[in-house]
CSV table of C-alpha atoms in Angstrom, one decimal:
chain,number,residue,atom,x,y,z
A,18,MET,CA,300.8,275.1,100.8
A,19,PRO,CA,298.1,277.5,101.9
A,20,GLN,CA,298.9,281.0,102.9
A,21,THR,CA,299.2,281.5,106.5
A,22,LEU,CA,296.7,283.5,108.6
A,23,ASP,CA,296.6,284.7,112.0
A,24,LYS,CA,294.2,282.9,114.1
A,25,LYS,CA,291.2,284.7,114.3
A,26,ASP,CA,287.6,283.4,115.1
A,27,ASP,CA,285.8,285.9,112.6
A,28,PHE,CA,287.9,284.6,109.3
A,29,ASP,CA,286.3,286.1,106.4
A,30,VAL,CA,285.6,283.0,104.0
A,31,VAL,CA,284.3,285.2,101.2
A,32,LYS,CA,287.3,287.8,101.4
A,33,TYR,CA,289.7,285.2,101.5
A,34,PHE,CA,288.1,283.2,98.6
A,35,LEU,CA,287.7,286.4,96.4
A,36,LYS,CA,291.5,287.4,97.2
A,37,LEU,CA,292.8,283.8,96.1
A,38,LEU,CA,291.2,284.5,92.9
A,39,ASP,CA,292.1,288.3,92.7
A,40,ASP,CA,295.8,287.3,93.2
A,41,ASP,CA,296.0,284.6,90.7
A,42,LYS,CA,293.8,285.0,87.6
A,43,ASP,CA,294.5,281.7,86.3
A,44,LEU,CA,293.0,280.0,89.4
A,45,SER,CA,289.5,278.3,88.8
A,46,SER,CA,286.8,278.9,91.5
A,47,GLY,CA,286.5,275.4,92.5
A,48,ILE,CA,290.3,275.1,93.2
A,49,ALA,CA,290.0,278.4,95.1
A,50,ALA,CA,287.1,277.1,97.2
A,51,ILE,CA,289.1,274.0,97.9
A,52,LYS,CA,292.0,276.1,99.1
A,53,THR,CA,289.6,278.3,101.3
A,54,LEU,CA,288.1,275.1,103.1
A,55,LEU,CA,291.6,273.7,103.6
A,56,MET,CA,292.5,277.0,105.4
A,57,ILE,CA,289.5,276.6,107.6
A,58,LEU,CA,290.6,273.2,108.7
A,59,GLU,CA,294.2,274.3,109.1
A,60,LYS,CA,293.4,277.6,111.6
A,61,LYS,CA,290.5,276.6,113.4
A,62,GLN,CA,289.7,274.2,116.1
A,63,PHE,CA,286.7,271.9,116.1
A,64,GLY,CA,284.9,270.0,119.0
A,65,THR,CA,283.4,267.4,116.8
A,66,ILE,CA,283.2,266.0,113.0
A,67,HIS,CA,279.5,267.2,112.9
A,68,ILE,CA,280.5,270.8,113.9
A,69,LEU,CA,283.4,270.7,111.1
A,70,GLN,CA,281.0,269.7,108.5
A,71,ASN,CA,278.6,272.3,109.6
A,72,THR,CA,281.3,274.8,109.4
A,73,MET,CA,282.4,273.4,105.8
A,74,LEU,CA,278.9,273.6,104.5
A,75,GLU,CA,278.4,277.2,105.8
A,76,ALA,CA,281.6,278.2,104.2
A,77,VAL,CA,280.6,276.7,100.8
A,78,ALA,CA,277.1,278.4,101.1
A,79,ALA,CA,279.0,281.7,101.6
A,80,MET,CA,281.3,281.3,98.7
A,81,ARG,CA,278.1,280.2,96.5
A,82,ASN,CA,276.6,283.8,97.4
A,83,THR,CA,279.4,285.5,95.6
A,84,ASP,CA,278.5,286.8,92.0
A,85,LEU,CA,281.0,284.3,90.5
A,86,SER,CA,279.9,281.0,88.6
A,87,ILE,CA,279.0,278.5,91.6
A,88,ALA,CA,279.0,275.3,89.7
A,89,ALA,CA,282.8,274.4,90.4
A,90,VAL,CA,282.5,275.9,94.0
A,91,VAL,CA,279.5,273.4,94.5
A,92,SER,CA,281.1,270.2,93.2
A,93,GLY,CA,284.7,271.1,94.6
A,94,GLY,CA,283.4,271.8,98.1
A,95,GLU,CA,281.3,268.5,98.2
A,96,LEU,CA,284.4,266.3,96.9
A,97,PHE,CA,286.6,267.9,99.4
A,98,CYS,CA,284.5,267.4,102.4
A,99,ARG,CA,283.6,263.7,101.2
A,100,PHE,CA,287.2,263.0,100.7
A,101,ILE,CA,288.9,264.3,104.1
A,102,THR,CA,285.9,263.0,106.3
A,103,LEU,CA,285.9,259.3,104.7
A,104,SER,CA,286.0,256.5,107.4
A,105,LEU,CA,287.4,258.5,110.6
A,106,ASP,CA,285.6,256.2,113.0
A,107,ASP,CA,286.8,255.5,116.6
A,108,ARG,CA,289.6,258.3,116.5
A,109,GLY,CA,290.0,261.3,118.7
A,110,MET,CA,289.2,264.8,117.2
A,111,GLU,CA,292.9,266.2,117.1
A,112,GLU,CA,293.9,262.8,115.2
A,113,CYS,CA,291.0,263.0,112.9
A,114,ARG,CA,292.1,266.9,112.1
A,115,GLU,CA,295.5,265.9,111.2
A,116,ILE,CA,294.3,262.9,109.3
A,117,MET,CA,291.9,265.4,107.1
A,118,LEU,CA,294.8,268.0,106.9
A,119,HIS,CA,297.1,265.4,105.3
A,120,ARG,CA,294.0,264.1,103.0
A,121,GLY,CA,293.1,267.8,102.0
A,122,LYS,CA,296.5,268.5,101.1
A,123,ILE,CA,297.1,265.5,98.8
A,124,PHE,CA,293.6,266.0,97.4
A,125,LEU,CA,294.6,269.7,96.5
A,126,ALA,CA,298.0,268.7,94.7
A,127,LYS,CA,296.4,266.2,92.8
A,128,LEU,CA,293.8,268.6,91.2
A,129,LEU,CA,296.5,271.3,90.9
A,130,ASN,CA,298.3,269.0,88.6
A,131,SER,CA,295.0,268.0,86.7
A,132,ARG,CA,295.2,270.6,83.9
A,133,ASN,CA,298.8,268.9,82.9
A,134,VAL,CA,297.3,265.6,83.1
A,135,ILE,CA,294.4,266.7,80.6
A,136,ALA,CA,296.8,268.7,78.4
A,137,GLN,CA,299.0,265.6,78.1
A,138,GLN,CA,295.8,263.3,77.1
A,139,ALA,CA,294.7,266.0,74.3
A,140,GLN,CA,298.2,265.7,72.7
A,141,ARG,CA,297.3,262.8,70.1
A,142,PHE,CA,294.3,264.6,69.0
A,143,ILE,CA,296.1,268.0,68.1
A,144,THR,CA,297.9,267.2,65.0
A,145,ASP,CA,300.0,269.2,62.8
A,146,GLY,CA,297.7,271.0,60.3
A,147,CYS,CA,294.7,270.7,62.2
A,148,ARG,CA,291.9,273.4,62.6
A,149,VAL,CA,290.2,273.8,66.1
A,150,LEU,CA,287.1,275.7,67.2
A,151,THR,CA,286.7,276.5,70.7
A,152,HIS,CA,284.1,278.7,72.5
A,153,SER,CA,285.2,281.7,74.7
A,154,ARG,CA,288.0,281.2,77.1
A,155,SER,CA,288.8,277.9,78.8
A,156,ARG,CA,292.2,277.4,81.0
A,157,VAL,CA,292.4,274.0,80.5
A,158,VAL,CA,291.7,274.3,76.8
A,159,LEU,CA,294.4,277.0,76.5
A,160,LYS,CA,296.9,274.5,78.5
A,161,ALA,CA,296.3,271.9,75.9
A,162,LEU,CA,296.9,274.2,73.0
A,163,VAL,CA,300.0,275.7,74.3
A,164,THR,CA,301.2,272.3,75.3
A,165,ALA,CA,300.9,271.2,71.6
A,166,ALA,CA,302.5,274.5,70.5
A,167,LYS,CA,305.6,273.7,72.4
A,168,ALA,CA,305.9,270.3,71.1
A,169,ASN,CA,306.3,272.4,67.6
A,170,LYS,CA,302.8,271.3,66.3
A,171,GLN,CA,301.3,274.0,63.8
A,172,PHE,CA,297.6,274.5,63.8
A,173,HIS,CA,294.8,277.3,63.6
A,174,VAL,CA,292.2,278.0,66.5
A,175,PHE,CA,289.0,279.9,66.0
A,176,VAL,CA,287.8,281.3,69.0
A,177,THR,CA,284.3,282.7,69.5
A,178,GLN,CA,284.2,285.9,71.2
A,179,GLY,CA,281.9,284.4,74.2
A,180,GLY,CA,279.6,287.0,75.1
A,181,PRO,CA,278.4,288.6,77.3
A,182,ASP,CA,281.9,289.7,78.5
A,183,ASN,CA,283.8,288.8,75.4
A,184,SER,CA,286.2,286.6,77.1
A,185,GLY,CA,287.3,285.1,74.0
A,186,GLU,CA,289.5,288.3,73.2
A,187,GLN,CA,291.4,287.3,76.1
A,188,MET,CA,291.9,283.8,74.8
A,189,ILE,CA,293.1,285.2,71.6
A,190,ALA,CA,295.6,287.4,73.3
A,191,ASP,CA,296.7,284.3,75.3
A,192,LEU,CA,297.2,282.1,72.0
A,193,GLU,CA,298.9,284.7,70.4
A,194,ARG,CA,301.4,285.3,73.3
A,195,ALA,CA,302.1,281.5,72.8
A,196,GLY,CA,302.6,281.9,68.9
A,197,ILE,CA,299.5,280.2,67.9
A,198,ASP,CA,297.9,281.2,65.0
A,199,CYS,CA,294.2,282.2,65.9
A,200,THR,CA,291.1,284.0,64.7
A,201,LEU,CA,288.3,285.4,66.7
A,202,ILE,CA,284.9,285.0,65.5
A,203,LEU,CA,281.4,286.1,66.2
A,204,ASP,CA,279.3,283.7,68.5
A,205,SER,CA,276.8,283.5,65.5
A,206,ALA,CA,279.4,282.6,63.0
A,207,THR,CA,279.9,279.0,64.8
A,208,GLY,CA,277.9,277.5,62.2
A,209,TYR,CA,279.8,279.2,59.1
A,210,VAL,CA,283.1,278.2,60.5
A,211,MET,CA,282.0,274.7,61.5
A,212,GLU,CA,282.5,273.3,58.1
A,213,SER,CA,286.2,274.2,57.7
A,214,VAL,CA,287.3,272.9,61.5
A,215,ASP,CA,288.6,269.4,62.1
A,216,PHE,CA,287.1,269.2,65.7
A,217,VAL,CA,285.6,271.2,68.7
A,218,MET,CA,287.5,271.4,72.0
A,219,VAL,CA,285.6,273.2,74.8
A,220,GLY,CA,286.0,273.6,78.7
A,221,ALA,CA,283.2,273.1,81.1
A,222,GLU,CA,281.9,274.7,84.4
A,223,ALA,CA,280.2,271.3,85.4
A,224,VAL,CA,279.9,267.9,84.1
A,225,VAL,CA,276.7,266.5,85.1
A,226,GLU,CA,275.6,262.8,85.9
A,227,SER,CA,274.3,262.1,82.5
A,228,GLY,CA,277.8,263.1,80.8
A,229,GLY,CA,276.4,266.3,79.6
A,230,ILE,CA,277.9,269.6,80.6
A,231,ILE,CA,277.2,273.1,82.0
A,232,ASN,CA,279.2,275.6,80.1
A,233,ARG,CA,279.2,279.4,78.8
A,234,ILE,CA,276.0,280.2,76.9
A,235,GLY,CA,276.5,279.1,73.2
A,236,SER,CA,278.1,275.7,74.1
A,237,PHE,CA,274.9,273.9,73.1
A,238,THR,CA,274.5,275.7,70.1
A,239,MET,CA,278.1,274.7,69.1
A,240,GLY,CA,277.3,271.1,70.0
A,241,LEU,CA,274.5,271.0,67.7
A,242,CYS,CA,276.1,272.5,64.9
A,243,ALA,CA,279.0,269.9,65.2
A,244,GLN,CA,276.7,266.7,65.3
A,245,GLU,CA,275.0,268.1,62.3
A,246,MET,CA,278.3,268.4,60.4
A,247,LYS,CA,279.7,265.3,62.0
A,248,LYS,CA,282.6,267.1,63.7
A,249,PRO,CA,284.0,265.6,67.1
A,250,PHE,CA,283.0,267.6,70.1
A,251,TYR,CA,285.7,267.3,72.8
A,252,VAL,CA,285.3,268.5,76.4
A,253,LEU,CA,288.2,269.0,78.8
A,254,ALA,CA,287.1,269.4,82.3
A,255,GLU,CA,288.9,268.6,85.8
A,256,SER,CA,287.3,265.9,88.1
A,257,PHE,CA,286.2,268.3,90.7
A,258,LYS,CA,283.8,269.9,88.4
A,259,PHE,CA,281.7,266.4,88.4
A,260,THR,CA,278.6,267.5,90.1
A,261,ARG,CA,275.5,265.6,91.2
A,262,LEU,CA,272.9,267.1,89.1
A,263,TYR,CA,270.8,265.4,86.4
A,264,PRO,CA,269.2,268.1,84.1
A,265,LEU,CA,267.1,266.9,81.2
A,266,ASN,CA,266.8,270.2,79.6
A,267,GLN,CA,267.6,273.7,80.1
A,268,ARG,CA,264.9,274.5,82.3
A,269,ASP,CA,266.1,271.9,84.7
A,270,LEU,CA,269.3,273.7,85.8
A,271,PRO,CA,268.6,275.8,88.7
A,272,ASP,CA,268.6,279.6,88.3
A,273,GLU,CA,271.5,280.0,90.6
A,274,TYR,CA,273.8,278.2,88.0
A,275,LYS,CA,272.2,280.2,85.1
A,276,TYR,CA,272.3,283.8,86.4
A,277,SER,CA,274.5,286.1,88.6
A,278,ARG,CA,273.1,286.3,92.2
A,279,LYS,CA,272.2,290.0,91.6
A,280,HIS,CA,269.6,289.1,89.3
A,281,LEU,CA,267.9,285.8,91.1
A,282,SER,CA,265.0,288.0,92.1
A,283,ASP,CA,263.7,288.5,88.7
A,284,VAL,CA,265.3,286.6,85.8
A,285,SER,CA,262.5,287.0,83.3
A,286,LYS,CA,264.4,289.6,81.5
A,287,VAL,CA,268.2,288.4,82.1
A,288,HIS,CA,270.0,286.4,79.8
A,289,PRO,CA,271.4,283.1,81.0
A,290,LEU,CA,275.1,283.1,81.5
A,291,VAL,CA,275.3,279.2,80.9
A,292,ASP,CA,273.6,276.6,79.2
A,293,TYR,CA,273.4,272.6,79.0
A,294,THR,CA,275.0,270.6,76.4
A,295,PRO,CA,273.4,266.9,76.5
A,296,PRO,CA,275.8,263.9,76.5
A,297,ALA,CA,274.2,263.0,72.9
A,298,TYR,CA,276.4,265.7,71.6
A,299,ILE,CA,279.6,265.2,73.1
A,300,THR,CA,282.1,262.7,71.8
A,301,LEU,CA,284.6,262.3,74.4
A,302,LEU,CA,285.5,264.1,77.9
A,303,PHE,CA,289.4,264.4,78.6
A,304,THR,CA,289.5,264.6,82.3
A,305,ASP,CA,292.4,263.7,84.9
A,306,LEU,CA,290.6,260.2,85.6
A,307,GLY,CA,291.0,259.4,81.8
A,308,ILE,CA,289.5,259.8,78.7
A,309,LEU,CA,285.8,259.1,79.3
A,310,THR,CA,282.9,258.4,76.9
A,311,PRO,CA,279.7,260.6,78.4
A,312,SER,CA,278.1,257.3,79.6
A,313,ALA,CA,281.1,256.6,81.8
A,314,VAL,CA,280.7,259.9,83.8
A,315,SER,CA,278.1,258.3,86.0
A,316,ASP,CA,280.2,255.4,87.1
A,317,GLU,CA,283.0,257.9,87.8
A,318,LEU,CA,280.7,260.1,89.9
A,319,ILE,CA,279.8,256.8,91.9
A,320,LYS,CA,283.4,256.2,92.7
A,321,LEU,CA,284.1,259.8,93.7
A,322,TYR,CA,281.3,259.8,96.4
A,323,MET,CA,281.6,256.1,97.4
């Protein structure tokens, strides 16, 4: 259930959104965005569906203007609005609002369980004695690895530092707390380590229509190395990260996805934070909708937005 707020017309969307993330470091920006939208729906009054939709769009736009990665905010916000407003013809506004609140809570509950679902799907791929390479820190990858360790599986994980913020160091600390053997490596050591691992397992900030992914810079390089050395490249991603983008190359990614907000005025000398890994380099995607091939993603996106 969302937290309770006093009824105020000047509800600060960004402040509430950032507070959710600050209070729970394990919360993804997409889930925080959906919780924020649900709070708006619960606490504000709307005269028409059109006003409600405009309010939701304005809230998503406000959250996009933060300095966080916007990929999951955009896709999660779109899916939430689509799900709650589906087939509401010939109903009074208050009845519509109750229906939307009910749907929104169901939608959120399903997504909150998505990491557990994905972690279970990955278990038969994480076997005793295997060696795994992962990039930086991914909450869903961490969940899958910890679940395997709790099943008394012994394996070793190589984690890249994950520049520029070196969040791979946090991933190493999380794995060590779970009693998992792990090694921190340089991002540039991906090719060197690749020949000694059994497979690559990464998260994603967004899954695009082609079945490719947007993820932390260096993911594409890892995919290239994995294909060259014939190693499986697995992606673990929740369905709210499925987004209606169809990039063909790195230049096709919108700048607001690649750079922090403060650098958008001039990106000529700024390093991108994410890159695009085409579907040709991805073996399978583990999602709460099932284990998918990259070519199946477009079909699932159509179902989500129908």
